[in-house]
Amino acid sequence: MLAIIGGTGLTQMQGLEVTKRHSAETPLGSASGSVLQGQLGEHEVLFLARHGHPHKLPPHRVNYRANLWALKQAGASRIVGVNAVGGIDPVHAPEALVVPDQLIDYTSGRESTYFDGRFKSLKHIDFSWPYDQALRQAVLEAGRAAGEALHDGGTYGCTQGPRLETAAEIARMARDGCSLVGMTGMPEATLARELEIPYACLALVVNPAPGVVEREITMAEIEAALVGGIERVKRVLRTLLEA
Ligand code: HPA
């Protein structure tokens, strides 16, 4: 079953006819909310709001381990994480949709593994290519079928937040090769890999990254880009479900 982790701007899946609510409780604590199972059109899907509904948990306080565990328990066999991001590469203007193929983790202090020697014994997983290629291609194909332009590839840099970055931090991330910046891509991607669930990211650009433009970033511009962009995200997801 396909699962969608909805980020900022996608705390609810309109049109989802909920048939089951899976408990948020896991051996790792509480997920951000119940995992909703239901029909979207003719297709069964799981949905979890990453920050809860209404949006309450900041990126660094999301219990990613519980979220991914709850999705696995509910029967997720593929996961698409939807993430609002800033565009570091100037080609990624607000409302652009991007399916990144790499990531760099700049977060700190997040519980980021099940294999910590306590919950599960130590294990080093391969993470060379952090996103599932087949699922990435399926998302890109859904974009084509839905008539939505999706950028194929790019490196998602995950910062700790909740503040936005300084211009110097973004310049460093650009030198590192990051094309996008967000706060929630990690450890979600690695936990999905540890649970052996194919995972891909559908990123919605909601602002130019700090310093990419010669002005401050406002919450109003982020909200405006979310309003327009999230409808396109939903079209892509609905098309993905129909594939
Ligand atoms: N930086 C980090 N995370 C974000 C941004 C940003 O500019 N925009 C949306 N999420």
PDB file of C-alpha atoms and ligand atoms in Angstrom:
ATOM      1  CA  MET A   1       0.000   0.000   0.000  1.00  0.00           C
ATOM      2  CA  LEU A   2       1.278   3.451  -0.886  1.00  0.00           C
ATOM      3  CA  ALA A   3       1.718   5.791   2.078  1.00  0.00           C
ATOM      4  CA  ILE A   4       1.962   9.546   1.920  1.00  0.00           C
ATOM      5  CA  ILE A   5       3.680  11.588   4.597  1.00  0.00           C
ATOM      6  CA  GLY A   6       2.180  15.038   4.294  1.00  0.00           C
ATOM      7  CA  GLY A   7       4.363  17.963   5.279  1.00  0.00           C
ATOM      8  CA  THR A   8       3.685  21.648   5.782  1.00  0.00           C
ATOM      9  CA  GLY A   9       0.641  22.599   3.722  1.00  0.00           C
ATOM     10  CA  LEU A  10      -0.512  18.995   3.455  1.00  0.00           C
ATOM     11  CA  THR A  11      -1.812  18.104   6.899  1.00  0.00           C
ATOM     12  CA  GLN A  12      -4.971  16.614   5.430  1.00  0.00           C
ATOM     13  CA  MET A  13      -5.676  14.670   2.265  1.00  0.00           C
ATOM     14  CA  GLN A  14      -8.867  16.138   0.827  1.00  0.00           C
ATOM     15  CA  GLY A  15     -11.115  13.541  -0.728  1.00  0.00           C
ATOM     16  CA  LEU A  16      -9.707  10.723   1.410  1.00  0.00           C
ATOM     17  CA  GLU A  17     -12.549   8.528   2.636  1.00  0.00           C
ATOM     18  CA  VAL A  18     -11.118   7.211   5.859  1.00  0.00           C
ATOM     19  CA  THR A  19     -11.914   3.547   6.495  1.00  0.00           C
ATOM     20  CA  LYS A  20      -9.464   2.916   9.330  1.00  0.00           C
ATOM     21  CA  ARG A  21      -7.389   4.868  11.833  1.00  0.00           C
ATOM     22  CA  HIS A  22      -4.245   3.063  12.915  1.00  0.00           C
ATOM     23  CA  SER A  23      -2.995   3.879  16.391  1.00  0.00           C
ATOM     24  CA  ALA A  24      -0.228   6.420  16.737  1.00  0.00           C
ATOM     25  CA  GLU A  25       1.302   4.416  19.597  1.00  0.00           C
ATOM     26  CA  THR A  26       4.468   2.468  18.816  1.00  0.00           C
ATOM     27  CA  PRO A  27       7.311   0.894  20.823  1.00  0.00           C
ATOM     28  CA  LEU A  28       9.206   4.116  20.022  1.00  0.00           C
ATOM     29  CA  GLY A  29       6.612   6.496  21.418  1.00  0.00           C
ATOM     30  CA  SER A  30       3.808   8.317  19.677  1.00  0.00           C
ATOM     31  CA  ALA A  31       3.708   9.077  15.988  1.00  0.00           C
ATOM     32  CA  SER A  32       2.604  12.578  14.947  1.00  0.00           C
ATOM     33  CA  GLY A  33      -0.966  11.284  14.756  1.00  0.00           C
ATOM     34  CA  SER A  34      -2.979   8.265  13.683  1.00  0.00           C
ATOM     35  CA  VAL A  35      -2.125   6.766  10.329  1.00  0.00           C
ATOM     36  CA  LEU A  36      -5.240   7.201   8.227  1.00  0.00           C
ATOM     37  CA  GLN A  37      -6.154   4.424   5.844  1.00  0.00           C
ATOM     38  CA  GLY A  38      -8.738   5.081   3.214  1.00  0.00           C
ATOM     39  CA  GLN A  39      -9.863   5.387  -0.351  1.00  0.00           C
ATOM     40  CA  LEU A  40      -8.742   8.204  -2.568  1.00  0.00           C
ATOM     41  CA  GLY A  41     -10.916   7.753  -5.601  1.00  0.00           C
ATOM     42  CA  GLU A  42     -10.762   4.013  -6.222  1.00  0.00           C
ATOM     43  CA  HIS A  43      -7.415   3.474  -4.566  1.00  0.00           C
ATOM     44  CA  GLU A  44      -6.380   2.534  -1.082  1.00  0.00           C
ATOM     45  CA  VAL A  45      -3.787   4.735   0.556  1.00  0.00           C
ATOM     46  CA  LEU A  46      -2.240   5.493   3.936  1.00  0.00           C
ATOM     47  CA  PHE A  47      -1.736   9.053   5.095  1.00  0.00           C
ATOM     48  CA  LEU A  48       0.202  10.551   7.987  1.00  0.00           C
ATOM     49  CA  ALA A  49       0.577  14.259   8.718  1.00  0.00           C
ATOM     50  CA  ARG A  50       4.253  14.661   9.619  1.00  0.00           C
ATOM     51  CA  HIS A  51       3.711  17.611  11.933  1.00  0.00           C
ATOM     52  CA  GLY A  52       0.330  16.413  13.210  1.00  0.00           C
ATOM     53  CA  HIS A  53      -3.023  17.931  12.372  1.00  0.00           C
ATOM     54  CA  PRO A  54      -3.369  20.793  12.963  1.00  0.00           C
ATOM     55  CA  HIS A  55       0.322  21.500  12.289  1.00  0.00           C
ATOM     56  CA  LYS A  56       1.950  21.529  15.736  1.00  0.00           C
ATOM     57  CA  LEU A  57       5.284  19.671  15.871  1.00  0.00           C
ATOM     58  CA  PRO A  58       8.377  21.580  14.754  1.00  0.00           C
ATOM     59  CA  PRO A  59      10.744  19.639  12.455  1.00  0.00           C
ATOM     60  CA  HIS A  60      13.257  18.786  15.178  1.00  0.00           C
ATOM     61  CA  ARG A  61      10.558  17.443  17.526  1.00  0.00           C
ATOM     62  CA  VAL A  62       8.840  15.104  15.093  1.00  0.00           C
ATOM     63  CA  ASN A  63       9.211  11.511  16.312  1.00  0.00           C
ATOM     64  CA  TYR A  64      10.411  10.211  12.949  1.00  0.00           C
ATOM     65  CA  ARG A  65      11.139   6.753  14.344  1.00  0.00           C
ATOM     66  CA  ALA A  66       7.562   6.401  15.580  1.00  0.00           C
ATOM     67  CA  ASN A  67       6.136   7.815  12.345  1.00  0.00           C
ATOM     68  CA  LEU A  68       7.933   5.326  10.113  1.00  0.00           C
ATOM     69  CA  TRP A  69       7.227   2.479  12.508  1.00  0.00           C
ATOM     70  CA  ALA A  70       3.515   3.352  12.579  1.00  0.00           C
ATOM     71  CA  LEU A  71       3.419   3.399   8.780  1.00  0.00           C
ATOM     72  CA  LYS A  72       5.098   0.000   8.592  1.00  0.00           C
ATOM     73  CA  GLN A  73       2.653  -1.394  11.154  1.00  0.00           C
ATOM     74  CA  ALA A  74      -0.232  -0.042   9.092  1.00  0.00           C
ATOM     75  CA  GLY A  75       1.023  -1.890   6.015  1.00  0.00           C
ATOM     76  CA  ALA A  76       2.961   0.708   4.031  1.00  0.00           C
ATOM     77  CA  SER A  77       4.908  -0.899   1.195  1.00  0.00           C
ATOM     78  CA  ARG A  78       6.016   2.378  -0.459  1.00  0.00           C
ATOM     79  CA  ILE A  79       6.274   5.851   1.019  1.00  0.00           C
ATOM     80  CA  VAL A  80       6.282   9.250  -0.644  1.00  0.00           C
ATOM     81  CA  GLY A  81       7.338  12.062   1.671  1.00  0.00           C
ATOM     82  CA  VAL A  82       6.067  15.497   0.686  1.00  0.00           C
ATOM     83  CA  ASN A  83       8.402  18.274   1.852  1.00  0.00           C
ATOM     84  CA  ALA A  84       8.250  22.044   1.559  1.00  0.00           C
ATOM     85  CA  VAL A  85      11.738  23.322   0.723  1.00  0.00           C
ATOM     86  CA  GLY A  86      13.738  26.387  -0.164  1.00  0.00           C
ATOM     87  CA  GLY A  87      15.354  26.535  -3.601  1.00  0.00           C
ATOM     88  CA  ILE A  88      19.144  26.882  -3.494  1.00  0.00           C
ATOM     89  CA  ASP A  89      19.627  26.305  -7.212  1.00  0.00           C
ATOM     90  CA  PRO A  90      17.986  29.362  -8.837  1.00  0.00           C
ATOM     91  CA  VAL A  91      16.235  27.085 -11.363  1.00  0.00           C
ATOM     92  CA  HIS A  92      14.088  25.904  -8.458  1.00  0.00           C
ATOM     93  CA  ALA A  93      11.710  28.851  -8.228  1.00  0.00           C
ATOM     94  CA  PRO A  94       8.744  28.917  -5.832  1.00  0.00           C
ATOM     95  CA  GLU A  95       6.064  26.356  -6.720  1.00  0.00           C
ATOM     96  CA  ALA A  96       8.573  24.148  -8.560  1.00  0.00           C
ATOM     97  CA  LEU A  97       8.227  20.432  -7.835  1.00  0.00           C
ATOM     98  CA  VAL A  98      11.420  18.431  -7.462  1.00  0.00           C
ATOM     99  CA  VAL A  99      12.154  14.726  -6.994  1.00  0.00           C
ATOM    100  CA  PRO A 100      15.644  14.783  -5.459  1.00  0.00           C
ATOM    101  CA  ASP A 101      18.048  11.889  -5.902  1.00  0.00           C
ATOM    102  CA  GLN A 102      20.570  12.707  -3.174  1.00  0.00           C
ATOM    103  CA  LEU A 103      20.683  14.245   0.253  1.00  0.00           C
ATOM    104  CA  ILE A 104      23.070  15.677   2.805  1.00  0.00           C
ATOM    105  CA  ASP A 105      22.153  15.620   6.484  1.00  0.00           C
ATOM    106  CA  TYR A 106      23.003  18.757   8.483  1.00  0.00           C
ATOM    107  CA  THR A 107      20.711  17.930  11.396  1.00  0.00           C
ATOM    108  CA  SER A 108      21.894  17.175  14.910  1.00  0.00           C
ATOM    109  CA  GLY A 109      20.482  15.463  17.945  1.00  0.00           C
ATOM    110  CA  ARG A 110      17.587  13.714  16.214  1.00  0.00           C
ATOM    111  CA  GLU A 111      16.831  10.074  17.001  1.00  0.00           C
ATOM    112  CA  SER A 112      17.830   8.819  13.588  1.00  0.00           C
ATOM    113  CA  THR A 113      18.142   5.050  13.710  1.00  0.00           C
ATOM    114  CA  TYR A 114      16.431   1.902  14.952  1.00  0.00           C
ATOM    115  CA  PHE A 115      19.828   0.166  15.004  1.00  0.00           C
ATOM    116  CA  ASP A 116      21.128   2.044  18.032  1.00  0.00           C
ATOM    117  CA  GLY A 117      22.209  -0.994  20.006  1.00  0.00           C
ATOM    118  CA  ARG A 118      19.249  -0.566  22.357  1.00  0.00           C
ATOM    119  CA  PHE A 119      16.023  -0.794  20.380  1.00  0.00           C
ATOM    120  CA  LYS A 120      17.752  -3.026  17.838  1.00  0.00           C
ATOM    121  CA  SER A 121      21.297  -4.241  17.632  1.00  0.00           C
ATOM    122  CA  LEU A 122      23.810  -2.224  15.672  1.00  0.00           C
ATOM    123  CA  LYS A 123      23.701  -2.531  11.910  1.00  0.00           C
ATOM    124  CA  HIS A 124      25.221  -0.323   9.205  1.00  0.00           C
ATOM    125  CA  ILE A 125      22.860   0.032   6.253  1.00  0.00           C
ATOM    126  CA  ASP A 126      23.857   1.055   2.733  1.00  0.00           C
ATOM    127  CA  PHE A 127      22.575   4.548   1.966  1.00  0.00           C
ATOM    128  CA  SER A 128      24.591   5.431  -1.161  1.00  0.00           C
ATOM    129  CA  TRP A 129      21.407   6.250  -3.021  1.00  0.00           C
ATOM    130  CA  PRO A 130      19.003   7.388  -0.332  1.00  0.00           C
ATOM    131  CA  TYR A 131      15.847   7.375  -2.435  1.00  0.00           C
ATOM    132  CA  ASP A 132      14.276   4.366  -4.117  1.00  0.00           C
ATOM    133  CA  GLN A 133      14.932   4.613  -7.833  1.00  0.00           C
ATOM    134  CA  ALA A 134      11.807   2.762  -8.964  1.00  0.00           C
ATOM    135  CA  LEU A 135       9.552   4.879  -6.760  1.00  0.00           C
ATOM    136  CA  ARG A 136      11.275   8.083  -7.913  1.00  0.00           C
ATOM    137  CA  GLN A 137      10.610   7.058 -11.503  1.00  0.00           C
ATOM    138  CA  ALA A 138       6.982   6.276 -10.674  1.00  0.00           C
ATOM    139  CA  VAL A 139       6.563   9.759  -9.163  1.00  0.00           C
ATOM    140  CA  LEU A 140       8.216  11.371 -12.201  1.00  0.00           C
ATOM    141  CA  GLU A 141       5.979   9.353 -14.518  1.00  0.00           C
ATOM    142  CA  ALA A 142       2.919  10.437 -12.518  1.00  0.00           C
ATOM    143  CA  GLY A 143       4.050  14.033 -12.988  1.00  0.00           C
ATOM    144  CA  ARG A 144       4.258  13.546 -16.752  1.00  0.00           C
ATOM    145  CA  ALA A 145       0.851  11.846 -16.847  1.00  0.00           C
ATOM    146  CA  ALA A 146      -0.668  14.641 -14.738  1.00  0.00           C
ATOM    147  CA  GLY A 147       0.856  17.297 -16.981  1.00  0.00           C
ATOM    148  CA  GLU A 148       2.928  18.720 -14.107  1.00  0.00           C
ATOM    149  CA  ALA A 149       6.569  19.596 -14.743  1.00  0.00           C
ATOM    150  CA  LEU A 150       8.742  17.801 -12.184  1.00  0.00           C
ATOM    151  CA  HIS A 151      12.494  18.366 -11.886  1.00  0.00           C
ATOM    152  CA  ASP A 152      14.326  15.050 -11.938  1.00  0.00           C
ATOM    153  CA  GLY A 153      17.149  14.940  -9.402  1.00  0.00           C
ATOM    154  CA  GLY A 154      18.973  17.255  -7.070  1.00  0.00           C
ATOM    155  CA  THR A 155      20.447  17.141  -3.604  1.00  0.00           C
ATOM    156  CA  TYR A 156      18.247  17.859  -0.586  1.00  0.00           C
ATOM    157  CA  GLY A 157      20.165  19.423   2.292  1.00  0.00           C
ATOM    158  CA  CYS A 158      18.380  18.834   5.591  1.00  0.00           C
ATOM    159  CA  THR A 159      18.939  21.467   8.271  1.00  0.00           C
ATOM    160  CA  GLN A 160      17.908  21.423  11.910  1.00  0.00           C
ATOM    161  CA  GLY A 161      15.613  24.442  11.985  1.00  0.00           C
ATOM    162  CA  PRO A 162      13.224  25.705  13.009  1.00  0.00           C
ATOM    163  CA  ARG A 163      14.941  28.944  12.012  1.00  0.00           C
ATOM    164  CA  LEU A 164      15.765  29.443   8.370  1.00  0.00           C
ATOM    165  CA  GLU A 165      19.436  29.425   7.390  1.00  0.00           C
ATOM    166  CA  THR A 166      21.864  32.316   7.104  1.00  0.00           C
ATOM    167  CA  ALA A 167      22.989  33.397   3.643  1.00  0.00           C
ATOM    168  CA  ALA A 168      26.472  32.029   4.462  1.00  0.00           C
ATOM    169  CA  GLU A 169      25.040  28.655   5.457  1.00  0.00           C
ATOM    170  CA  ILE A 170      23.161  28.467   2.168  1.00  0.00           C
ATOM    171  CA  ALA A 171      26.295  29.494   0.236  1.00  0.00           C
ATOM    172  CA  ARG A 172      28.151  26.665   1.952  1.00  0.00           C
ATOM    173  CA  MET A 173      25.364  24.221   1.156  1.00  0.00           C
ATOM    174  CA  ALA A 174      25.487  25.325  -2.498  1.00  0.00           C
ATOM    175  CA  ARG A 175      29.244  24.623  -2.514  1.00  0.00           C
ATOM    176  CA  ASP A 176      28.475  21.217  -1.005  1.00  0.00           C
ATOM    177  CA  GLY A 177      26.218  20.540  -3.986  1.00  0.00           C
ATOM    178  CA  CYS A 178      22.799  21.052  -2.387  1.00  0.00           C
ATOM    179  CA  SER A 179      20.063  22.305  -4.692  1.00  0.00           C
ATOM    180  CA  LEU A 180      17.274  22.265  -2.081  1.00  0.00           C
ATOM    181  CA  VAL A 181      17.057  22.973   1.630  1.00  0.00           C
ATOM    182  CA  GLY A 182      14.450  21.638   4.029  1.00  0.00           C
ATOM    183  CA  MET A 183      14.138  20.550   7.648  1.00  0.00           C
ATOM    184  CA  THR A 184      12.270  17.263   7.494  1.00  0.00           C
ATOM    185  CA  GLY A 185      13.895  14.993   4.893  1.00  0.00           C
ATOM    186  CA  MET A 186      16.073  13.384   7.551  1.00  0.00           C
ATOM    187  CA  PRO A 187      16.034  11.048   9.356  1.00  0.00           C
ATOM    188  CA  GLU A 188      12.819  10.071   7.556  1.00  0.00           C
ATOM    189  CA  ALA A 189      14.628   8.719   4.492  1.00  0.00           C
ATOM    190  CA  THR A 190      17.117   6.669   6.454  1.00  0.00           C
ATOM    191  CA  LEU A 191      14.471   5.177   8.742  1.00  0.00           C
ATOM    192  CA  ALA A 192      12.446   4.049   5.724  1.00  0.00           C
ATOM    193  CA  ARG A 193      15.590   2.381   4.389  1.00  0.00           C
ATOM    194  CA  GLU A 194      16.202   0.675   7.737  1.00  0.00           C
ATOM    195  CA  LEU A 195      12.655  -0.694   7.581  1.00  0.00           C
ATOM    196  CA  GLU A 196      13.250  -1.687   3.932  1.00  0.00           C
ATOM    197  CA  ILE A 197      10.351   0.398   2.676  1.00  0.00           C
ATOM    198  CA  PRO A 198      10.984   2.099  -0.697  1.00  0.00           C
ATOM    199  CA  TYR A 199      10.907   5.845  -0.100  1.00  0.00           C
ATOM    200  CA  ALA A 200      10.939   8.895  -2.373  1.00  0.00           C
ATOM    201  CA  CYS A 201      10.649  12.616  -1.746  1.00  0.00           C
ATOM    202  CA  LEU A 202       8.373  14.991  -3.601  1.00  0.00           C
ATOM    203  CA  ALA A 203       9.653  18.449  -2.731  1.00  0.00           C
ATOM    204  CA  LEU A 204       7.666  21.627  -3.219  1.00  0.00           C
ATOM    205  CA  VAL A 205       9.761  24.781  -3.434  1.00  0.00           C
ATOM    206  CA  VAL A 206       8.103  27.494  -1.341  1.00  0.00           C
ATOM    207  CA  ASN A 207      10.816  30.180  -1.284  1.00  0.00           C
ATOM    208  CA  PRO A 208      14.217  31.006  -2.696  1.00  0.00           C
ATOM    209  CA  ALA A 209      16.710  29.827  -0.069  1.00  0.00           C
ATOM    210  CA  PRO A 210      18.026  32.610   2.185  1.00  0.00           C
ATOM    211  CA  GLY A 211      20.618  34.764   0.426  1.00  0.00           C
ATOM    212  CA  VAL A 212      19.692  33.463  -3.032  1.00  0.00           C
ATOM    213  CA  VAL A 213      17.699  36.693  -3.348  1.00  0.00           C
ATOM    214  CA  GLU A 214      18.742  40.058  -1.898  1.00  0.00           C
ATOM    215  CA  ARG A 215      15.939  40.329   0.646  1.00  0.00           C
ATOM    216  CA  GLU A 216      14.551  38.589   3.679  1.00  0.00           C
ATOM    217  CA  ILE A 217      12.278  35.575   3.337  1.00  0.00           C
ATOM    218  CA  THR A 218       8.743  36.146   4.584  1.00  0.00           C
ATOM    219  CA  MET A 219       6.234  33.645   5.893  1.00  0.00           C
ATOM    220  CA  ALA A 220       3.669  35.310   3.622  1.00  0.00           C
ATOM    221  CA  GLU A 221       5.581  34.328   0.477  1.00  0.00           C
ATOM    222  CA  ILE A 222       6.009  30.775   1.788  1.00  0.00           C
ATOM    223  CA  GLU A 223       2.296  30.495   2.485  1.00  0.00           C
ATOM    224  CA  ALA A 224       1.410  31.871  -0.947  1.00  0.00           C
ATOM    225  CA  ALA A 225       3.634  29.311  -2.694  1.00  0.00           C
ATOM    226  CA  LEU A 226       2.171  26.528  -0.550  1.00  0.00           C
ATOM    227  CA  VAL A 227      -1.362  27.408  -1.581  1.00  0.00           C
ATOM    228  CA  GLY A 228      -0.596  27.182  -5.295  1.00  0.00           C
ATOM    229  CA  GLY A 229       1.916  24.363  -5.110  1.00  0.00           C
ATOM    230  CA  ILE A 230       0.092  21.923  -2.907  1.00  0.00           C
ATOM    231  CA  GLU A 231      -2.727  21.505  -5.439  1.00  0.00           C
ATOM    232  CA  ARG A 232      -0.122  20.384  -7.970  1.00  0.00           C
ATOM    233  CA  VAL A 233       1.372  17.991  -5.422  1.00  0.00           C
ATOM    234  CA  LYS A 234      -2.058  16.463  -4.868  1.00  0.00           C
ATOM    235  CA  ARG A 235      -2.605  16.030  -8.613  1.00  0.00           C
ATOM    236  CA  VAL A 236       0.691  14.179  -8.904  1.00  0.00           C
ATOM    237  CA  LEU A 237      -0.144  11.963  -5.922  1.00  0.00           C
ATOM    238  CA  ARG A 238      -3.611  11.121  -7.240  1.00  0.00           C
ATOM    239  CA  THR A 239      -2.084  10.215 -10.597  1.00  0.00           C
ATOM    240  CA  LEU A 240       0.570   8.099  -8.864  1.00  0.00           C
ATOM    241  CA  LEU A 241      -2.174   6.146  -7.104  1.00  0.00           C
ATOM    242  CA  GLU A 242      -3.932   5.465 -10.386  1.00  0.00           C
ATOM    243  CA  ALA A 243      -0.781   4.051 -12.011  1.00  0.00           C
TER     244      ALA A 243
HETATM  245  N1  HPA B   1      15.078  26.516   4.590  1.00  0.00           N
HETATM  246  C1  HPA B   1      14.828  25.396   5.296  1.00  0.00           C
HETATM  247  N2  HPA B   1      13.677  24.764   5.264  1.00  0.00           N
HETATM  248  C2  HPA B   1      12.708  25.265   4.476  1.00  0.00           C
HETATM  249  C3  HPA B   1      12.899  26.424   3.719  1.00  0.00           C
HETATM  250  C4  HPA B   1      14.154  27.082   3.779  1.00  0.00           C
HETATM  251  O1  HPA B   1      14.395  28.115   3.130  1.00  0.00           O
HETATM  252  N3  HPA B   1      11.737  26.646   3.066  1.00  0.00           N
HETATM  253  C5  HPA B   1      10.895  25.658   3.418  1.00  0.00           C
HETATM  254  N4  HPA B   1      11.484  24.807   4.270  1.00  0.00           N
END
